[in-house]
Amino acid sequence: MRSASPFVIVNDVQQTVDYYQSVLGGEIKVLNKQEDKLLHAELHLGSSHIHFSDSYGKPLKAQHVQIILDFDSEEELKQAYHALAEKGTVDVELQDTFFGALHGEVTDHLNHIGWVMNYFKNRRP
C-alpha cells in the first residue's frame, strides 16, 4: 500500500476546505469543479492530505471521523486547538498526558471532524 488518507463527505466542499486551511494552513488542491461548485478537493498538510467530497444532495450519514494531528511545536498545537475550539466543542481539554504529549481534542463547528491533537515534548529531531 502506498498511502491511506481520510475521505470526508460534506455539504459544502469550498467552505469546508477554506475553513480548515485557515486553521491548519496547508495547500488546497482542487480535484473536480462543476460550474461554480467545488465537488472534490484535498487539503495537503505536510506529507499527508485529507480528501473532501460533496454529498451530492444525499443526507450525510451519522458517521464520526477523527483525525490525529501530530504537531512540530507546542505553539503550533495551541494555535490550532484554540482556533478550532473557538466555535467548536472541546472534547478533551488541552493537557499534559502520561504518554509524554501535550494533548487535546476538539470537534469543529461544522461537526464533520473530531481533531485529536498531540505535541510530543521529548521527541528527538
PDB file of C-alpha atoms in Angstrom:
ATOM      1  CA  MET A   1       0.000   0.000   0.000  1.00  0.00           C
ATOM      2  CA  ARG A   2       1.308   3.423  -0.873  1.00  0.00           C
ATOM      3  CA  SER A   3      -0.819   5.536   1.498  1.00  0.00           C
ATOM      4  CA  ALA A   4      -4.115   5.920   3.322  1.00  0.00           C
ATOM      5  CA  SER A   5      -5.964   9.220   3.745  1.00  0.00           C
ATOM      6  CA  PRO A   6      -9.269  10.287   5.310  1.00  0.00           C
ATOM      7  CA  PHE A   7     -12.209  10.751   2.926  1.00  0.00           C
ATOM      8  CA  VAL A   8     -14.773  13.186   4.349  1.00  0.00           C
ATOM      9  CA  ILE A   9     -18.198  13.774   2.776  1.00  0.00           C
ATOM     10  CA  VAL A  10     -19.628  17.266   3.336  1.00  0.00           C
ATOM     11  CA  ASN A  11     -22.375  19.526   2.017  1.00  0.00           C
ATOM     12  CA  ASP A  12     -20.098  22.432   1.042  1.00  0.00           C
ATOM     13  CA  VAL A  13     -16.569  21.451  -0.013  1.00  0.00           C
ATOM     14  CA  GLN A  14     -15.386  25.026  -0.636  1.00  0.00           C
ATOM     15  CA  GLN A  15     -16.490  26.312   2.767  1.00  0.00           C
ATOM     16  CA  THR A  16     -15.044  23.251   4.483  1.00  0.00           C
ATOM     17  CA  VAL A  17     -11.553  23.293   2.909  1.00  0.00           C
ATOM     18  CA  ASP A  18     -11.321  27.081   3.254  1.00  0.00           C
ATOM     19  CA  TYR A  19     -12.099  26.845   6.980  1.00  0.00           C
ATOM     20  CA  TYR A  20      -9.664  24.020   7.685  1.00  0.00           C
ATOM     21  CA  GLN A  21      -6.933  25.754   5.683  1.00  0.00           C
ATOM     22  CA  SER A  22      -7.475  28.959   7.693  1.00  0.00           C
ATOM     23  CA  VAL A  23      -6.930  26.995  10.914  1.00  0.00           C
ATOM     24  CA  LEU A  24      -4.293  24.431   9.895  1.00  0.00           C
ATOM     25  CA  GLY A  25      -2.561  26.006   6.909  1.00  0.00           C
ATOM     26  CA  GLY A  26      -1.585  23.708   4.075  1.00  0.00           C
ATOM     27  CA  GLU A  27      -2.449  23.820   0.415  1.00  0.00           C
ATOM     28  CA  ILE A  28      -5.795  23.176  -1.265  1.00  0.00           C
ATOM     29  CA  LYS A  29      -5.706  21.057  -4.398  1.00  0.00           C
ATOM     30  CA  VAL A  30      -8.915  21.278  -6.459  1.00  0.00           C
ATOM     31  CA  LEU A  31      -9.786  17.909  -7.992  1.00  0.00           C
ATOM     32  CA  ASN A  32     -13.215  18.460  -9.500  1.00  0.00           C
ATOM     33  CA  LYS A  33     -15.237  21.625 -10.010  1.00  0.00           C
ATOM     34  CA  GLN A  34     -18.549  21.799 -11.844  1.00  0.00           C
ATOM     35  CA  GLU A  35     -19.699  25.251 -12.855  1.00  0.00           C
ATOM     36  CA  ASP A  36     -19.155  27.279  -9.668  1.00  0.00           C
ATOM     37  CA  LYS A  37     -19.394  24.360  -7.223  1.00  0.00           C
ATOM     38  CA  LEU A  38     -16.364  22.584  -5.829  1.00  0.00           C
ATOM     39  CA  LEU A  39     -17.117  18.844  -5.733  1.00  0.00           C
ATOM     40  CA  HIS A  40     -13.788  17.277  -4.717  1.00  0.00           C
ATOM     41  CA  ALA A  41     -10.710  18.804  -3.090  1.00  0.00           C
ATOM     42  CA  GLU A  42      -7.754  17.819  -0.963  1.00  0.00           C
ATOM     43  CA  LEU A  43      -6.138  19.769   1.837  1.00  0.00           C
ATOM     44  CA  HIS A  44      -2.432  18.925   1.819  1.00  0.00           C
ATOM     45  CA  LEU A  45      -0.792  19.168   5.253  1.00  0.00           C
ATOM     46  CA  GLY A  46       2.885  18.288   5.227  1.00  0.00           C
ATOM     47  CA  SER A  47       3.236  14.853   3.678  1.00  0.00           C
ATOM     48  CA  SER A  48      -0.427  13.913   4.221  1.00  0.00           C
ATOM     49  CA  HIS A  49      -3.778  15.075   2.907  1.00  0.00           C
ATOM     50  CA  ILE A  50      -7.499  14.988   3.672  1.00  0.00           C
ATOM     51  CA  HIS A  51      -9.888  14.373   0.765  1.00  0.00           C
ATOM     52  CA  PHE A  52     -13.258  16.147   0.810  1.00  0.00           C
ATOM     53  CA  SER A  53     -16.190  15.168  -1.389  1.00  0.00           C
ATOM     54  CA  ASP A  54     -19.564  16.783  -1.945  1.00  0.00           C
ATOM     55  CA  SER A  55     -22.550  14.817  -0.635  1.00  0.00           C
ATOM     56  CA  TYR A  56     -24.315  15.285  -3.995  1.00  0.00           C
ATOM     57  CA  GLY A  57     -27.542  16.074  -2.137  1.00  0.00           C
ATOM     58  CA  LYS A  58     -27.613  12.796  -0.231  1.00  0.00           C
ATOM     59  CA  PRO A  59     -28.194  13.028   3.505  1.00  0.00           C
ATOM     60  CA  LEU A  60     -24.997  12.780   5.487  1.00  0.00           C
ATOM     61  CA  LYS A  61     -24.678   9.573   7.467  1.00  0.00           C
ATOM     62  CA  ALA A  62     -24.158   9.791  11.187  1.00  0.00           C
ATOM     63  CA  GLN A  63     -20.513   8.770  10.973  1.00  0.00           C
ATOM     64  CA  HIS A  64     -17.903  10.429  13.098  1.00  0.00           C
ATOM     65  CA  VAL A  65     -14.451  10.975  11.680  1.00  0.00           C
ATOM     66  CA  GLN A  66     -11.440  11.677  13.870  1.00  0.00           C
ATOM     67  CA  ILE A  67      -8.086  12.814  12.538  1.00  0.00           C
ATOM     68  CA  ILE A  68      -4.907  12.802  14.595  1.00  0.00           C
ATOM     69  CA  LEU A  69      -2.660  15.827  14.116  1.00  0.00           C
ATOM     70  CA  ASP A  70       0.961  15.495  15.223  1.00  0.00           C
ATOM     71  CA  PHE A  71       2.490  18.972  15.651  1.00  0.00           C
ATOM     72  CA  ASP A  72       6.107  20.171  15.449  1.00  0.00           C
ATOM     73  CA  SER A  73       5.711  22.651  18.315  1.00  0.00           C
ATOM     74  CA  GLU A  74       3.577  23.430  21.334  1.00  0.00           C
ATOM     75  CA  GLU A  75       2.754  26.852  19.886  1.00  0.00           C
ATOM     76  CA  GLU A  76       1.511  25.328  16.618  1.00  0.00           C
ATOM     77  CA  LEU A  77      -0.740  22.915  18.525  1.00  0.00           C
ATOM     78  CA  LYS A  78      -2.148  25.649  20.764  1.00  0.00           C
ATOM     79  CA  GLN A  79      -2.944  27.883  17.780  1.00  0.00           C
ATOM     80  CA  ALA A  80      -4.918  25.106  16.030  1.00  0.00           C
ATOM     81  CA  TYR A  81      -6.592  23.923  19.249  1.00  0.00           C
ATOM     82  CA  HIS A  82      -7.843  27.389  20.203  1.00  0.00           C
ATOM     83  CA  ALA A  83      -8.958  28.231  16.648  1.00  0.00           C
ATOM     84  CA  LEU A  84     -10.983  25.014  16.390  1.00  0.00           C
ATOM     85  CA  ALA A  85     -12.356  25.355  19.940  1.00  0.00           C
ATOM     86  CA  GLU A  86     -13.486  28.947  19.359  1.00  0.00           C
ATOM     87  CA  LYS A  87     -16.708  27.811  17.651  1.00  0.00           C
ATOM     88  CA  GLY A  88     -16.348  24.049  18.114  1.00  0.00           C
ATOM     89  CA  THR A  89     -16.810  21.667  21.031  1.00  0.00           C
ATOM     90  CA  VAL A  90     -13.917  20.788  23.313  1.00  0.00           C
ATOM     91  CA  ASP A  91     -13.968  17.027  23.854  1.00  0.00           C
ATOM     92  CA  VAL A  92     -10.703  16.813  25.844  1.00  0.00           C
ATOM     93  CA  GLU A  93      -9.173  19.902  27.469  1.00  0.00           C
ATOM     94  CA  LEU A  94      -5.594  20.702  26.473  1.00  0.00           C
ATOM     95  CA  GLN A  95      -3.391  18.835  28.961  1.00  0.00           C
ATOM     96  CA  ASP A  96      -0.089  17.109  29.586  1.00  0.00           C
ATOM     97  CA  THR A  97      -0.507  13.350  29.389  1.00  0.00           C
ATOM     98  CA  PHE A  98       1.072  10.209  30.816  1.00  0.00           C
ATOM     99  CA  PHE A  99       2.310   9.342  27.312  1.00  0.00           C
ATOM    100  CA  GLY A 100       4.517  12.426  27.099  1.00  0.00           C
ATOM    101  CA  ALA A 101       2.382  14.665  24.914  1.00  0.00           C
ATOM    102  CA  LEU A 102       0.520  17.906  25.181  1.00  0.00           C
ATOM    103  CA  HIS A 103      -2.886  16.603  24.080  1.00  0.00           C
ATOM    104  CA  GLY A 104      -6.352  17.985  23.311  1.00  0.00           C
ATOM    105  CA  GLU A 105      -9.421  17.025  21.299  1.00  0.00           C
ATOM    106  CA  VAL A 106     -11.954  19.296  19.583  1.00  0.00           C
ATOM    107  CA  THR A 107     -14.936  18.660  17.301  1.00  0.00           C
ATOM    108  CA  ASP A 108     -15.124  21.567  14.870  1.00  0.00           C
ATOM    109  CA  HIS A 109     -18.180  23.796  14.492  1.00  0.00           C
ATOM    110  CA  LEU A 110     -19.011  22.173  11.148  1.00  0.00           C
ATOM    111  CA  ASN A 111     -19.440  18.911  13.111  1.00  0.00           C
ATOM    112  CA  HIS A 112     -17.555  17.000  10.410  1.00  0.00           C
ATOM    113  CA  ILE A 113     -14.331  16.044  12.157  1.00  0.00           C
ATOM    114  CA  GLY A 114     -13.051  15.374  15.648  1.00  0.00           C
ATOM    115  CA  TRP A 115      -9.457  16.636  15.787  1.00  0.00           C
ATOM    116  CA  VAL A 116      -7.109  14.723  18.094  1.00  0.00           C
ATOM    117  CA  MET A 117      -4.008  16.878  18.645  1.00  0.00           C
ATOM    118  CA  ASN A 118      -0.612  15.905  20.057  1.00  0.00           C
ATOM    119  CA  TYR A 119       2.733  17.543  20.545  1.00  0.00           C
ATOM    120  CA  PHE A 120       5.295  15.088  21.923  1.00  0.00           C
ATOM    121  CA  LYS A 121       7.568  17.156  24.146  1.00  0.00           C
ATOM    122  CA  ASN A 122      10.500  14.745  24.309  1.00  0.00           C
ATOM    123  CA  ARG A 123      10.665  13.927  20.608  1.00  0.00           C
ATOM    124  CA  ARG A 124      14.123  13.936  19.195  1.00  0.00           C
ATOM    125  CA  PRO A 125      14.639  15.723  15.859  1.00  0.00           C
TER     126      PRO A 125
END
